[in-house]
């Protein structure tokens, strides 16, 4: 009697359900404004292409959670799932031809083309050689001299000179490592961790993170005068929209704001106030009536060592301001109140996107139905969306040292998506004692001239936070 053996079915790659943040982002994807995060790391010297490609791919294997793609599934499935892979599906590291516009073109691609979710990993690394000047924007028409797009800002003539442009190294043959991340799957800090591992594998030097700053153990309770989050916040006033959809971006380098030793506030609080005062000034210039501001602030509690969880790991809190308190005649008091609010908000246990998002992603109905509901609720809640997002990465915790020839990173910029209804995001990081600022906006709201004016306003108000008490 013959025994029949049923062939074993191939279980396929392991799968992981989408976390809450990933699912909400997946529901709300828009082709016109891709949800990308961009990181650019500036090195003073050249890299060896084959060695860098090998080191980066090996770094991906050291952090296997980044090697994933969206698994196919029927419309009636209850969840989106990530399919984990053993190696990349596509060429992750590319080397575009060098040239005067290579860096600008790489920034343009970061804003217009997201790495697909269907191919592992949802991130790409472009290595721009002989990149030229660091500060600037993505591809756009060159403005006329003296226009706002050229950086003129009559409203801030009293601002002190800020010594821009020091991000460019004196040596030639510099290199920019340009990471573009699909934000549905990953965030900037997670990919920076992977890049730090690649630096260690490439250069053979220790790239362990520095110790985090010491925080006060006991956060104060929320201030009694904290404005309510139930009122509709101010919107960023419309400037001069551009005819094409998508995002625009401007990056610049500034000195870190001075903070007296022992101050009750942090540089993050100074950046928060500079952002709030900038938008108050901008809206007043454009005839908008005063309204409360709410600024979304990502909080990241993950460790920065090799065990750092890879994915979307930040939680979002909102810092409110009333129109009455956003004045410059008593900045010390405003700094203290802002510090109390931010410390209290950081200390509160809270789901990443709030409890409502957890309910929306509960797998009790087909995911396609939940997607339609989520998009509808997003449109209905648009008037209550925060005014803007300020993402302060803080001091880059890794040396990002790629060895003797390529050298150590001397400038690192991040930018976050700027979809409507916010239409503007502010992202900052500090390296080698300098502040690296990226403004990113929706072209349906602002133009490059508007972005240059907002940069000058931010620079001015950041300087005002340095006033002695």
CSV table of C-alpha atoms in Angstrom, one decimal:
chain,number,residue,atom,x,y,z
A,1,UNK,CA,0.0,0.0,0.0
A,2,UNK,CA,1.4,3.3,-1.1
A,3,UNK,CA,1.5,6.2,1.4
A,4,UNK,CA,0.7,9.6,-0.1
A,5,UNK,CA,2.7,12.5,1.2
A,6,UNK,CA,1.0,15.9,0.9
A,7,UNK,CA,3.6,18.5,-0.1
A,8,UNK,CA,4.5,21.0,2.5
A,9,UNK,CA,3.1,24.5,1.9
A,10,UNK,CA,5.7,27.2,1.9
A,11,UNK,CA,4.8,29.6,4.8
A,12,UNK,CA,6.6,32.5,3.0
A,13,UNK,CA,8.4,35.3,4.8
A,14,UNK,CA,7.4,36.2,8.3
A,15,UNK,CA,4.7,38.9,8.6
A,16,UNK,CA,4.1,41.7,11.2
A,17,UNK,CA,0.8,43.6,11.5
A,18,UNK,CA,1.0,47.3,10.8
A,19,UNK,CA,1.3,49.3,14.1
A,20,UNK,CA,-1.2,52.1,14.7
A,21,UNK,CA,1.0,54.9,13.2
A,22,UNK,CA,1.8,52.9,10.1
A,23,UNK,CA,-1.9,52.0,9.4
A,24,UNK,CA,-3.2,55.6,9.8
A,25,UNK,CA,-0.4,56.9,7.5
A,26,UNK,CA,-1.2,54.1,5.0
A,27,UNK,CA,-4.9,55.1,5.0
A,28,UNK,CA,-4.1,58.7,4.2
A,29,UNK,CA,-1.5,58.4,1.5
A,30,UNK,CA,-1.7,61.1,-1.3
A,31,UNK,CA,0.2,60.9,-4.5
A,32,UNK,CA,0.4,64.7,-4.8
A,33,UNK,CA,2.3,65.1,-1.5
A,34,UNK,CA,4.3,62.0,-0.7
A,35,UNK,CA,4.9,61.2,3.0
A,36,UNK,CA,8.6,61.3,2.9
A,37,UNK,CA,11.2,62.1,5.5
A,38,UNK,CA,14.6,63.3,4.2
A,39,UNK,CA,17.9,63.2,5.9
A,40,UNK,CA,21.1,64.6,4.5
A,41,UNK,CA,24.5,64.0,6.1
A,42,UNK,CA,27.4,66.1,4.9
A,43,UNK,CA,30.9,64.6,5.1
A,44,UNK,CA,34.1,66.6,4.3
A,45,UNK,CA,35.8,63.9,2.2
A,46,UNK,CA,35.1,61.3,-0.5
A,47,UNK,CA,33.7,57.8,0.0
A,48,UNK,CA,34.5,54.6,-1.8
A,49,UNK,CA,31.3,53.5,-3.6
A,50,UNK,CA,31.6,49.7,-3.4
A,51,UNK,CA,32.6,49.8,0.3
A,52,UNK,CA,29.8,52.2,1.2
A,53,UNK,CA,27.2,50.1,-0.6
A,54,UNK,CA,28.4,46.9,1.2
A,55,UNK,CA,28.4,48.7,4.6
A,56,UNK,CA,24.9,50.1,4.2
A,57,UNK,CA,23.4,46.8,3.1
A,58,UNK,CA,25.2,45.0,6.0
A,59,UNK,CA,23.8,47.7,8.3
A,60,UNK,CA,20.3,46.9,7.1
A,61,UNK,CA,20.9,43.2,8.1
A,62,UNK,CA,22.0,44.4,11.5
A,63,UNK,CA,18.6,46.0,11.9
A,64,UNK,CA,16.4,43.5,10.2
A,65,UNK,CA,13.1,45.2,11.0
A,66,UNK,CA,13.9,47.8,8.3
A,67,UNK,CA,14.0,45.0,5.6
A,68,UNK,CA,10.2,44.9,5.0
A,69,UNK,CA,7.6,45.5,2.3
A,70,UNK,CA,3.8,45.7,2.4
A,71,UNK,CA,2.3,42.2,2.0
A,72,UNK,CA,-0.4,41.8,-0.6
A,73,UNK,CA,-3.8,41.0,0.5
A,74,UNK,CA,-7.5,40.9,-0.3
A,75,UNK,CA,-9.7,44.0,0.2
A,76,UNK,CA,-11.6,42.3,3.0
A,77,UNK,CA,-8.5,41.5,5.1
A,78,UNK,CA,-8.6,42.9,8.7
A,79,UNK,CA,-5.0,44.3,8.7
A,80,UNK,CA,-2.2,45.6,6.6
A,81,UNK,CA,0.9,43.5,7.2
A,82,UNK,CA,4.6,44.0,6.7
A,83,UNK,CA,6.5,41.2,5.1
A,84,UNK,CA,10.0,40.8,6.4
A,85,UNK,CA,12.7,40.0,3.9
A,86,UNK,CA,16.3,38.7,4.3
A,87,UNK,CA,17.8,41.1,1.8
A,88,UNK,CA,16.8,44.2,-0.2
A,89,UNK,CA,14.4,43.7,-3.2
A,90,UNK,CA,15.9,46.7,-5.0
A,91,UNK,CA,19.2,48.6,-5.3
A,92,UNK,CA,19.1,50.7,-2.2
A,93,UNK,CA,22.3,52.7,-2.7
A,94,UNK,CA,22.8,54.8,-5.8
A,95,UNK,CA,25.4,57.3,-7.0
A,96,UNK,CA,23.9,60.0,-9.2
A,97,UNK,CA,26.3,61.8,-11.5
A,98,UNK,CA,28.1,64.7,-9.7
A,99,UNK,CA,27.4,68.2,-10.8
A,100,UNK,CA,26.4,71.7,-9.7
A,101,UNK,CA,22.7,70.7,-9.4
A,102,UNK,CA,23.2,67.1,-8.0
A,103,UNK,CA,22.3,68.0,-4.4
A,104,UNK,CA,19.4,70.2,-5.4
A,105,UNK,CA,18.0,67.4,-7.7
A,106,UNK,CA,18.4,64.9,-4.8
A,107,UNK,CA,16.3,67.1,-2.6
A,108,UNK,CA,13.7,67.4,-5.3
A,109,UNK,CA,13.5,63.6,-5.6
A,110,UNK,CA,13.1,63.3,-1.8
A,111,UNK,CA,10.0,65.6,-1.9
A,112,UNK,CA,8.4,64.1,-5.0
A,113,UNK,CA,9.2,60.4,-5.0
A,114,UNK,CA,8.7,58.1,-2.0
A,115,UNK,CA,10.4,54.7,-1.9
A,116,UNK,CA,7.6,52.2,-2.7
A,117,UNK,CA,6.0,50.2,0.1
A,118,UNK,CA,5.9,47.2,-2.2
A,119,UNK,CA,9.7,46.8,-2.2
A,120,UNK,CA,12.0,46.1,0.7
A,121,UNK,CA,13.3,48.3,2.3
A,122,UNK,CA,11.1,51.5,2.1
A,123,UNK,CA,14.2,53.7,2.1
A,124,UNK,CA,16.9,54.7,-0.4
A,125,UNK,CA,20.4,56.2,0.0
A,126,UNK,CA,21.7,58.5,-2.7
A,127,UNK,CA,25.4,59.4,-2.4
A,128,UNK,CA,26.1,62.9,-3.9
A,129,UNK,CA,29.7,63.5,-4.6
A,130,UNK,CA,31.3,66.9,-5.0
A,131,UNK,CA,28.0,68.4,-3.8
A,132,UNK,CA,28.9,72.0,-3.6
A,133,UNK,CA,27.1,74.6,-1.3
A,134,UNK,CA,24.9,72.9,1.4
A,135,UNK,CA,22.4,75.6,2.1
A,136,UNK,CA,19.5,76.0,-0.4
A,137,UNK,CA,16.3,74.2,-1.5
A,138,UNK,CA,15.0,71.8,-4.1
A,139,UNK,CA,14.7,72.5,-7.8
A,140,UNK,CA,12.8,75.7,-8.4
A,141,UNK,CA,12.9,78.8,-10.6
A,142,UNK,CA,15.7,81.2,-9.6
A,143,UNK,CA,14.1,84.3,-8.1
A,144,UNK,CA,15.1,87.8,-9.1
A,145,UNK,CA,17.6,89.6,-6.9
A,146,UNK,CA,16.0,91.6,-4.2
A,147,UNK,CA,12.7,89.6,-4.2
A,148,UNK,CA,11.5,87.8,-1.1
A,149,UNK,CA,12.5,84.5,-2.7
A,150,UNK,CA,16.1,85.9,-2.8
A,151,UNK,CA,15.9,86.2,1.0
A,152,UNK,CA,14.9,89.9,1.4
A,153,UNK,CA,12.7,90.4,4.5
A,154,UNK,CA,12.1,94.0,5.3
A,155,UNK,CA,10.2,93.2,8.5
A,156,UNK,CA,13.3,91.8,10.2
A,157,UNK,CA,16.0,94.3,9.3
A,158,UNK,CA,16.8,94.6,13.0
A,159,UNK,CA,17.9,91.0,13.2
A,160,UNK,CA,21.5,90.5,14.1
A,161,UNK,CA,23.7,88.8,11.4
A,162,UNK,CA,23.8,85.1,12.0
A,163,UNK,CA,26.9,83.9,10.1
A,164,UNK,CA,25.1,81.5,7.7
A,165,UNK,CA,26.9,79.3,5.3
A,166,UNK,CA,29.5,77.6,7.6
A,167,UNK,CA,28.2,74.1,6.7
A,168,UNK,CA,30.4,74.0,3.6
A,169,UNK,CA,33.8,72.5,4.3
A,170,UNK,CA,36.9,74.1,2.9
A,171,UNK,CA,38.1,70.9,1.2
A,172,UNK,CA,36.9,69.8,-2.2
A,173,UNK,CA,35.4,66.3,-3.0
A,174,UNK,CA,32.9,66.5,-0.2
A,175,UNK,CA,30.1,63.9,0.0
A,176,UNK,CA,26.4,64.1,1.0
A,177,UNK,CA,24.6,61.0,2.1
A,178,UNK,CA,21.0,61.6,1.2
A,179,UNK,CA,18.4,59.3,2.8
A,180,UNK,CA,14.8,59.3,1.6
A,181,UNK,CA,12.4,57.5,3.9
A,182,UNK,CA,8.7,56.4,3.3
A,183,UNK,CA,7.2,57.8,6.5
A,184,UNK,CA,4.4,55.2,6.5
A,185,UNK,CA,7.0,52.7,7.5
A,186,UNK,CA,9.9,54.5,9.3
A,187,UNK,CA,10.9,57.7,10.9
A,188,UNK,CA,14.0,59.8,10.8
A,189,UNK,CA,15.7,58.7,14.1
A,190,UNK,CA,15.3,55.0,13.3
A,191,UNK,CA,17.0,55.5,9.9
A,192,UNK,CA,19.7,57.6,11.5
A,193,UNK,CA,20.5,54.7,13.8
A,194,UNK,CA,20.9,52.4,10.7
A,195,UNK,CA,23.2,55.0,9.1
A,196,UNK,CA,25.3,55.1,12.3
A,197,UNK,CA,25.8,51.4,12.1
A,198,UNK,CA,26.8,51.7,8.4
A,199,UNK,CA,29.4,54.4,9.4
A,200,UNK,CA,30.9,52.0,12.0
A,201,UNK,CA,31.0,49.2,9.5
A,202,UNK,CA,32.5,51.4,6.8
A,203,UNK,CA,35.1,53.4,8.7
A,204,UNK,CA,35.9,50.9,11.5
A,205,UNK,CA,35.5,53.6,14.2
A,206,UNK,CA,33.2,53.6,17.2
A,207,UNK,CA,29.9,55.3,16.4
A,208,UNK,CA,28.2,54.6,19.8
A,209,UNK,CA,25.7,57.2,20.8
A,210,UNK,CA,26.5,59.9,23.4
A,211,UNK,CA,24.7,59.8,26.7
A,212,UNK,CA,21.4,61.6,26.6
A,213,UNK,CA,21.1,64.9,28.4
A,214,UNK,CA,20.1,64.6,32.1
A,215,UNK,CA,16.5,65.4,32.6
A,216,UNK,CA,14.8,66.6,35.7
A,217,UNK,CA,13.4,63.5,37.5
A,218,UNK,CA,10.1,65.1,38.5
A,219,UNK,CA,8.1,67.0,35.9
A,220,UNK,CA,5.9,69.8,37.2
A,221,UNK,CA,2.1,69.5,36.8
A,222,UNK,CA,0.5,71.2,33.9
A,223,UNK,CA,0.4,75.0,34.4
A,224,UNK,CA,-3.1,76.2,35.4
A,225,UNK,CA,-3.1,78.7,32.6
A,226,UNK,CA,-2.5,76.1,29.9
A,227,UNK,CA,-4.9,77.0,27.0
A,228,UNK,CA,-7.6,74.5,26.0
A,229,UNK,CA,-7.0,72.2,23.1
A,230,UNK,CA,-10.7,72.3,22.1
A,231,UNK,CA,-10.7,75.7,20.4
A,232,UNK,CA,-9.8,75.9,16.8
A,233,UNK,CA,-6.2,76.8,16.3
A,234,UNK,CA,-4.7,79.3,14.0
A,235,UNK,CA,-3.8,78.2,10.5
A,236,UNK,CA,-0.7,79.4,8.7
A,237,UNK,CA,-1.8,82.3,6.5
A,238,UNK,CA,-1.6,81.7,2.8
A,239,UNK,CA,1.3,83.3,1.1
A,240,UNK,CA,1.9,83.1,-2.7
A,241,UNK,CA,1.0,79.5,-3.7
A,242,UNK,CA,2.8,77.8,-6.5
A,243,UNK,CA,0.9,76.3,-9.5
A,244,UNK,CA,2.3,72.8,-9.0
A,245,UNK,CA,1.3,70.6,-6.0
A,246,UNK,CA,3.7,69.0,-3.6
A,247,UNK,CA,6.2,70.2,-1.1
A,248,UNK,CA,8.9,72.9,-1.1
A,249,UNK,CA,11.9,73.0,1.2
A,250,UNK,CA,14.6,75.3,2.4
A,251,UNK,CA,17.6,74.4,4.6
A,252,UNK,CA,20.0,76.7,6.4
A,253,UNK,CA,22.5,76.7,9.2
A,254,UNK,CA,22.4,79.0,12.2
A,255,UNK,CA,24.3,79.4,15.5
A,256,UNK,CA,22.8,77.5,18.4
A,257,UNK,CA,20.9,79.9,20.6
A,258,UNK,CA,22.7,80.9,23.8
A,259,UNK,CA,21.1,79.6,27.0
A,260,UNK,CA,22.5,80.7,30.3
A,261,UNK,CA,23.8,77.9,32.5
A,262,UNK,CA,21.2,76.7,34.9
A,263,UNK,CA,18.3,78.1,32.9
A,264,UNK,CA,14.9,76.4,33.6
A,265,UNK,CA,14.3,76.1,29.9
A,266,UNK,CA,16.0,74.1,27.1
A,267,UNK,CA,17.0,74.9,23.6
A,268,UNK,CA,13.9,73.0,22.5
A,269,UNK,CA,11.8,75.5,24.4
A,270,UNK,CA,13.6,78.4,22.7
A,271,UNK,CA,12.9,76.7,19.3
A,272,UNK,CA,9.2,76.3,20.3
A,273,UNK,CA,8.9,80.0,21.1
A,274,UNK,CA,10.8,81.1,18.0
A,275,UNK,CA,8.3,79.0,15.9
A,276,UNK,CA,5.3,80.4,17.7
A,277,UNK,CA,6.4,84.0,17.4
A,278,UNK,CA,7.4,83.5,13.7
A,279,UNK,CA,3.9,82.3,12.8
A,280,UNK,CA,2.2,85.0,14.9
A,281,UNK,CA,4.3,87.6,13.0
A,282,UNK,CA,3.6,85.9,9.6
A,283,UNK,CA,-0.2,85.8,10.2
A,284,UNK,CA,-0.3,89.4,11.4
A,285,UNK,CA,1.5,90.5,8.3
A,286,UNK,CA,-1.2,88.7,6.2
A,287,UNK,CA,-4.1,90.2,8.0
A,288,UNK,CA,-5.2,87.2,10.0
A,289,UNK,CA,-7.0,87.8,13.3
A,290,UNK,CA,-5.2,86.5,16.4
A,291,UNK,CA,-6.1,82.9,17.3
A,292,UNK,CA,-4.5,80.3,19.7
A,293,UNK,CA,-1.6,78.4,18.3
A,294,UNK,CA,-1.0,74.7,18.7
A,295,UNK,CA,2.3,73.3,17.8
A,296,UNK,CA,2.7,69.5,17.5
A,297,UNK,CA,6.0,68.2,19.0
A,298,UNK,CA,7.2,64.6,18.5
A,299,UNK,CA,8.6,62.9,21.6
A,300,UNK,CA,11.0,60.0,21.2
A,301,UNK,CA,11.8,57.9,24.3
A,302,UNK,CA,13.6,55.1,22.5
A,303,UNK,CA,17.2,54.1,23.3
A,304,UNK,CA,19.8,55.1,20.7
A,305,UNK,CA,22.0,52.0,20.8
A,306,UNK,CA,21.9,49.1,18.4
A,307,UNK,CA,18.8,47.7,20.2
A,308,UNK,CA,16.8,50.8,19.2
A,309,UNK,CA,13.3,49.7,17.9
A,310,UNK,CA,13.2,50.4,14.1
A,311,UNK,CA,9.9,51.9,12.8
A,312,UNK,CA,7.7,54.8,13.6
A,313,UNK,CA,8.5,55.2,17.3
A,314,UNK,CA,7.7,58.8,18.3
A,315,UNK,CA,4.5,60.0,20.1
A,316,UNK,CA,3.0,63.3,19.3
A,317,UNK,CA,2.0,66.0,21.9
A,318,UNK,CA,0.6,69.4,21.3
A,319,UNK,CA,1.9,72.6,22.9
A,320,UNK,CA,-0.7,75.4,23.0
A,321,UNK,CA,-0.3,79.2,23.2
A,322,UNK,CA,-2.8,81.9,23.6
A,323,UNK,CA,-2.5,85.1,21.5
A,324,UNK,CA,-2.1,87.2,24.6
A,325,UNK,CA,1.1,85.4,25.8
A,326,UNK,CA,2.9,85.4,22.4
A,327,UNK,CA,4.5,88.8,23.0
A,328,UNK,CA,8.1,89.8,23.2
A,329,UNK,CA,7.9,92.2,26.1
A,330,UNK,CA,8.4,89.4,28.8
A,331,UNK,CA,10.2,86.6,27.1
A,332,UNK,CA,11.7,85.2,30.3
A,333,UNK,CA,8.2,84.5,31.6
A,334,UNK,CA,7.2,83.0,28.3
A,335,UNK,CA,10.3,80.8,28.3
A,336,UNK,CA,9.4,79.5,31.8
A,337,UNK,CA,5.8,78.8,31.0
A,338,UNK,CA,6.8,77.0,27.8
A,339,UNK,CA,9.3,74.9,29.7
A,340,UNK,CA,6.7,73.9,32.3
A,341,UNK,CA,4.2,72.9,29.5
A,342,UNK,CA,6.7,70.9,27.5
A,343,UNK,CA,8.0,69.0,30.5
A,344,UNK,CA,4.5,68.2,31.7
A,345,UNK,CA,3.4,67.0,28.2
A,346,UNK,CA,6.5,64.8,27.8
A,347,UNK,CA,5.8,63.1,31.2
A,348,UNK,CA,2.2,62.2,30.4
A,349,UNK,CA,1.7,58.5,29.3
A,350,UNK,CA,-0.1,58.7,26.0
A,351,UNK,CA,-0.5,56.4,22.9
A,352,UNK,CA,1.5,57.6,19.9
A,353,UNK,CA,-1.4,59.2,18.1
A,354,UNK,CA,-3.9,59.3,20.9
A,355,UNK,CA,-6.6,56.9,22.0
A,356,UNK,CA,-8.9,57.6,19.1
A,357,UNK,CA,-6.3,56.3,16.6
A,358,UNK,CA,-6.1,53.0,18.5
A,359,UNK,CA,-9.9,52.6,18.1
A,360,UNK,CA,-9.8,53.4,14.4
A,361,UNK,CA,-7.2,50.7,13.8
A,362,UNK,CA,-8.9,47.9,15.8
A,363,UNK,CA,-9.1,44.9,13.4
A,364,UNK,CA,-12.9,44.3,13.8
A,365,UNK,CA,-13.9,45.4,10.2
A,366,UNK,CA,-12.1,45.0,6.8
A,367,UNK,CA,-9.1,47.4,6.6
A,368,UNK,CA,-10.6,49.0,3.4
A,369,UNK,CA,-13.6,50.1,5.4
A,370,UNK,CA,-11.5,51.6,8.2
A,371,UNK,CA,-9.4,53.4,5.5
A,372,UNK,CA,-12.5,55.1,4.1
A,373,UNK,CA,-13.7,56.1,7.6
A,374,UNK,CA,-10.2,57.4,8.6
A,375,UNK,CA,-10.0,59.6,5.5
A,376,UNK,CA,-13.4,61.0,6.2
A,377,UNK,CA,-12.6,61.7,9.8
A,378,UNK,CA,-9.3,63.4,8.8
A,379,UNK,CA,-11.2,65.7,6.5
A,380,UNK,CA,-13.8,66.5,9.2
A,381,UNK,CA,-11.2,67.2,11.9
A,382,UNK,CA,-9.0,69.4,9.6
A,383,UNK,CA,-10.1,72.7,11.3
A,384,UNK,CA,-8.8,71.3,14.7
A,385,UNK,CA,-5.5,70.1,13.4
A,386,UNK,CA,-2.5,71.8,15.0
A,387,UNK,CA,-1.1,74.9,13.4
A,388,UNK,CA,2.3,73.4,12.6
A,389,UNK,CA,4.8,70.7,13.6
A,390,UNK,CA,8.2,71.4,15.2
A,391,UNK,CA,10.4,68.4,15.2
A,392,UNK,CA,13.6,69.0,17.1
A,393,UNK,CA,15.9,66.1,16.7
A,394,UNK,CA,18.3,67.8,19.1
A,395,UNK,CA,22.0,67.1,19.2
A,396,UNK,CA,22.9,64.3,16.8
A,397,UNK,CA,23.8,61.5,19.2
A,398,UNK,CA,26.2,59.6,16.9
A,399,UNK,CA,29.6,60.8,15.6
A,400,UNK,CA,28.7,59.6,12.1
A,401,UNK,CA,32.4,59.0,11.6
A,402,UNK,CA,33.1,57.3,8.2
A,403,UNK,CA,36.8,57.0,8.7
A,404,UNK,CA,40.0,58.9,7.9
A,405,UNK,CA,39.2,59.8,4.3
A,406,UNK,CA,35.5,60.5,4.3
A,407,UNK,CA,35.6,62.0,7.8
A,408,UNK,CA,33.0,62.9,10.4
A,409,UNK,CA,29.6,64.5,9.6
A,410,UNK,CA,29.7,68.3,10.1
A,411,UNK,CA,26.1,69.0,9.1
A,412,UNK,CA,22.9,66.9,9.3
A,413,UNK,CA,19.5,68.1,8.1
A,414,UNK,CA,16.1,66.5,8.5
A,415,UNK,CA,12.8,67.5,7.0
A,416,UNK,CA,9.3,66.2,7.8
A,417,UNK,CA,6.2,66.0,5.5
A,418,UNK,CA,4.1,69.2,5.2
A,419,UNK,CA,0.7,68.2,4.0
A,420,UNK,CA,-2.3,70.4,4.4
A,421,UNK,CA,-4.1,71.5,6.6
A,422,UNK,CA,-0.8,72.3,8.5
A,423,UNK,CA,1.1,73.1,5.3
A,424,UNK,CA,4.3,73.9,7.1
A,425,UNK,CA,6.8,71.9,9.2
A,426,UNK,CA,9.9,73.1,11.1
A,427,UNK,CA,12.7,70.5,11.7
A,428,UNK,CA,15.9,71.2,13.6
A,429,UNK,CA,19.0,69.3,14.6
A,430,UNK,CA,22.4,70.3,15.9
A,431,UNK,CA,25.9,69.1,14.9
A,432,UNK,CA,29.3,70.5,15.9
A,433,UNK,CA,27.7,73.3,17.8
A,434,UNK,CA,25.5,74.6,14.9
A,435,UNK,CA,21.8,74.5,14.4
A,436,UNK,CA,20.6,73.0,11.1
A,437,UNK,CA,17.1,74.2,10.2
A,438,UNK,CA,14.8,72.8,7.5
A,439,UNK,CA,11.5,74.5,6.6
A,440,UNK,CA,9.2,72.4,4.5
A,441,UNK,CA,5.8,73.6,3.1
A,442,UNK,CA,2.9,72.7,0.9
A,443,UNK,CA,3.1,74.5,-2.4
A,444,UNK,CA,-0.6,75.0,-2.3
A,445,UNK,CA,0.0,77.3,0.7
A,446,UNK,CA,3.4,78.9,0.3
A,447,UNK,CA,6.1,79.7,-2.3
A,448,UNK,CA,9.9,79.7,-2.0
A,449,UNK,CA,9.8,83.4,-1.5
A,450,UNK,CA,7.5,82.8,1.5
A,451,UNK,CA,9.9,80.2,2.8
A,452,UNK,CA,12.8,82.6,2.7
A,453,UNK,CA,10.8,85.2,4.6
A,454,UNK,CA,9.8,82.6,7.2
A,455,UNK,CA,13.4,81.6,7.6
A,456,UNK,CA,14.4,85.2,8.3
A,457,UNK,CA,11.6,85.6,10.8
A,458,UNK,CA,12.6,82.4,12.6
A,459,UNK,CA,16.2,83.5,12.7
A,460,UNK,CA,15.2,86.9,14.2
A,461,UNK,CA,12.9,85.4,16.9
A,462,UNK,CA,15.3,82.7,17.8
A,463,UNK,CA,17.9,85.4,18.4
A,464,UNK,CA,15.4,87.3,20.7
A,465,UNK,CA,15.1,84.2,23.0
A,466,UNK,CA,18.8,84.7,23.9
A,467,UNK,CA,18.0,88.0,25.7
A,468,UNK,CA,19.3,88.0,29.2
A,469,UNK,CA,16.8,87.6,32.1
